[in-house]
Short mmCIF file of C-alpha atoms in Angstrom, two decimals:
data_model
loop_
_atom_site.label_atom_id
_atom_site.label_comp_id
_atom_site.label_asym_id
_atom_site.label_seq_id
_atom_site.Cartn_x
_atom_site.Cartn_y
_atom_site.Cartn_z
CA UNK A 42 127.18 282.50 58.38
CA UNK A 43 127.55 282.17 54.61
CA UNK A 44 128.52 278.96 52.81
CA UNK A 45 132.28 279.70 52.67
CA UNK A 46 132.47 280.71 56.36
CA UNK A 47 130.55 277.58 57.33
CA UNK A 48 132.85 275.40 55.23
CA UNK A 49 135.93 277.08 56.78
CA UNK A 50 134.66 276.55 60.33
CA UNK A 51 133.73 272.93 59.64
CA UNK A 52 137.17 272.34 58.10
CA UNK A 53 138.85 273.72 61.26
CA UNK A 54 136.86 271.27 63.38
CA UNK A 55 137.67 268.47 60.91
CA UNK A 56 141.40 269.26 61.21
CA UNK A 57 141.18 269.01 65.01
CA UNK A 58 139.23 265.76 64.73
CA UNK A 59 141.80 264.41 62.26
CA UNK A 60 144.64 265.10 64.68
CA UNK A 61 142.78 263.68 67.68
CA UNK A 62 141.89 260.54 65.72
CA UNK A 63 145.60 259.66 65.56
CA UNK A 64 145.41 258.89 69.29
CA UNK A 65 142.25 256.77 69.17
CA UNK A 66 141.52 253.09 68.68
CA UNK A 67 140.00 252.05 65.36
CA UNK A 68 136.71 251.34 67.18
CA UNK A 69 136.47 254.98 68.27
CA UNK A 70 135.52 257.98 66.17
CA UNK A 71 134.88 261.70 66.18
CA UNK A 72 132.13 263.44 64.28
CA UNK A 73 131.87 267.04 63.13
CA UNK A 74 128.37 268.33 62.61
CA UNK A 75 126.15 271.37 62.29
CA UNK A 76 123.76 271.88 65.18
CA UNK A 77 121.25 274.58 64.31
CA UNK A 78 123.75 276.01 61.83
CA UNK A 79 126.61 276.05 64.38
CA UNK A 80 129.66 273.84 63.63
CA UNK A 81 130.50 271.45 66.48
CA UNK A 82 132.82 268.55 67.15
CA UNK A 83 131.72 265.53 69.14
CA UNK A 84 133.53 264.01 72.05
CA UNK A 85 135.25 260.70 71.39
CA UNK A 86 132.53 258.23 70.47
CA UNK A 87 132.73 254.50 71.07
CA UNK A 88 131.50 251.99 68.50
CA UNK A 89 128.02 251.68 70.03
CA UNK A 90 127.50 255.40 70.68
CA UNK A 91 125.38 257.36 68.24
CA UNK A 92 124.47 260.99 67.76
CA UNK A 93 120.91 261.49 66.57
CA UNK A 94 121.00 263.52 63.38
CA UNK A 95 117.98 265.51 62.26
CA UNK A 96 117.33 268.19 59.64
CA UNK A 97 118.73 270.76 62.11
CA UNK A 98 121.68 268.55 63.23
CA UNK A 99 123.67 267.44 60.16
CA UNK A 100 126.69 265.13 60.11
CA UNK A 101 129.46 266.79 58.07
CA UNK A 102 132.61 264.77 58.80
CA UNK A 103 133.39 261.48 60.51
CA UNK A 104 136.80 259.99 61.21
CA UNK A 105 137.68 256.75 62.96
CA UNK A 106 140.78 256.28 65.05
CA UNK A 107 143.94 255.19 63.30
CA UNK A 108 147.13 253.81 64.77
CA UNK A 109 149.64 254.48 61.99
CA UNK A 110 151.50 257.19 63.86
CA UNK A 111 153.90 254.90 65.75
CA UNK A 112 154.97 253.13 62.54
CA UNK A 113 155.37 256.47 60.76
CA UNK A 114 157.57 257.80 63.59
CA UNK A 115 159.70 254.66 63.36
CA UNK A 116 160.04 255.30 59.61
CA UNK A 117 161.24 258.85 60.34
CA UNK A 118 163.81 257.43 62.76
CA UNK A 119 164.99 254.93 60.13
CA UNK A 120 165.26 257.73 57.58
CA UNK A 121 167.11 260.08 59.95
CA UNK A 122 169.72 257.50 60.85
CA UNK A 123 170.77 257.04 57.22
CA UNK A 124 173.62 259.30 56.23
CA UNK A 125 173.35 260.37 52.63
CA UNK A 126 176.38 259.88 50.40
CA UNK A 127 177.54 262.43 47.83
CA UNK A 128 175.86 262.09 44.46
CA UNK A 129 177.92 261.26 41.39
CA UNK A 130 176.80 264.43 39.61
CA UNK A 131 178.31 266.67 42.31
CA UNK A 132 174.95 267.86 43.65
CA UNK A 133 175.48 269.05 47.23
CA UNK A 134 173.82 267.05 49.96
CA UNK A 135 170.93 268.68 51.79
CA UNK A 136 171.62 269.74 55.38
CA UNK A 137 169.99 267.40 57.88
CA UNK A 138 166.94 268.88 59.57
CA UNK A 139 166.94 269.68 63.29
CA UNK A 140 164.81 266.58 63.85
CA UNK A 141 167.28 264.39 61.96
CA UNK A 142 170.17 265.86 63.95
CA UNK A 143 168.34 265.28 67.25
CA UNK A 144 167.55 261.67 66.34
CA UNK A 145 171.17 261.04 65.35
CA UNK A 146 172.38 262.56 68.64
CA UNK A 147 169.95 260.35 70.57
CA UNK A 148 171.20 257.25 68.74
CA UNK A 149 174.78 258.23 69.67
CA UNK A 150 173.77 258.68 73.34
CA UNK A 151 171.99 255.32 73.49
CA UNK A 152 174.89 253.53 71.78
CA UNK A 153 177.42 255.04 74.23
CA UNK A 154 175.21 254.28 77.24
CA UNK A 155 174.81 250.64 76.12
CA UNK A 156 178.39 250.25 74.93
CA UNK A 157 177.33 249.18 71.42
CA UNK A 158 177.76 250.34 67.86
CA UNK A 159 175.15 252.86 66.59
CA UNK A 160 173.85 250.26 64.12
CA UNK A 161 172.97 247.98 67.05
CA UNK A 162 170.50 250.55 68.44
CA UNK A 163 167.02 249.62 67.19
CA UNK A 164 164.52 252.16 65.96
CA UNK A 165 162.12 250.91 68.64
CA UNK A 166 164.69 251.73 71.32
CA UNK A 167 165.17 255.19 69.84
CA UNK A 168 161.38 255.65 69.78
CA UNK A 169 161.12 254.61 73.43
CA UNK A 170 163.78 257.17 74.38
CA UNK A 171 162.52 260.13 72.35
CA UNK A 172 162.12 263.21 74.53
CA UNK A 173 158.49 264.31 74.73
CA UNK A 174 159.11 267.60 72.93
CA UNK A 175 160.88 265.87 70.03
CA UNK A 176 158.18 263.20 69.84
CA UNK A 177 155.51 265.91 69.75
CA UNK A 178 157.34 267.79 66.99
CA UNK A 179 157.62 264.64 64.88
CA UNK A 180 153.94 263.79 65.43
CA UNK A 181 152.87 267.31 64.42
CA UNK A 182 154.93 267.22 61.23
CA UNK A 183 153.56 263.80 60.27
CA UNK A 184 149.95 264.84 60.90
CA UNK A 185 150.49 268.09 59.01
CA UNK A 186 151.90 266.12 56.09
CA UNK A 187 148.97 263.67 56.10
CA UNK A 188 146.55 266.62 56.20
CA UNK A 189 148.17 268.81 53.50
CA UNK A 190 150.33 266.49 51.39
CA UNK A 191 150.46 267.32 47.72
CA UNK A 192 148.83 264.01 46.91
CA UNK A 193 145.70 262.98 45.05
CA UNK A 194 144.17 262.12 48.42
CA UNK A 195 145.06 263.76 51.70
CA UNK A 196 143.17 264.33 54.92
CA UNK A 197 142.07 267.83 53.98
CA UNK A 198 140.75 266.86 50.54
CA UNK A 199 138.84 263.90 51.98
CA UNK A 200 137.35 266.07 54.73
CA UNK A 201 136.31 268.72 52.21
CA UNK A 202 134.51 266.10 50.13
CA UNK A 203 132.49 264.98 53.16
CA UNK A 204 131.76 268.57 54.23
CA UNK A 205 130.70 269.72 50.76
CA UNK A 206 128.43 266.70 50.41
CA UNK A 207 126.78 267.47 53.75
CA UNK A 208 126.38 271.17 52.93
CA UNK A 209 124.44 270.26 49.77
CA UNK A 210 121.55 269.31 52.06
CA UNK A 211 121.19 272.86 53.38
#
């Protein structure tokens, strides 16, 4: 495998590790490494667990668990529930996304079921009642954004830095 193919394969494993890390505790981690030139991803490692690295087994990427996803989903709920008002310059309002529409419909359902105004339905209650498929869709979009965001730092850029540094040792 040439350098670019190796980097591409390691980046695929890093992307999977990045996504899995969103479900882990901060004390847990996943490592991506080369074992005899073959890219591999570790199982979930606890704080005290170590992989022995040697000249033929090289650590290329390490990510610890992070628990920001729940707060980010709540932020999406808060954003979706806000109805935009027409702008003074006459610019048309963007159509709400399917996710925003689904969240707004869920808020309506919860409010009717509880006999309260929509504003009385908390974002935590909406989160607790999100259908699994909608929750999964929101999670995927958030993780994809964190990985590819057009920002100075994103998950992909940080992973590439670690991978390129490790590949220098080859």
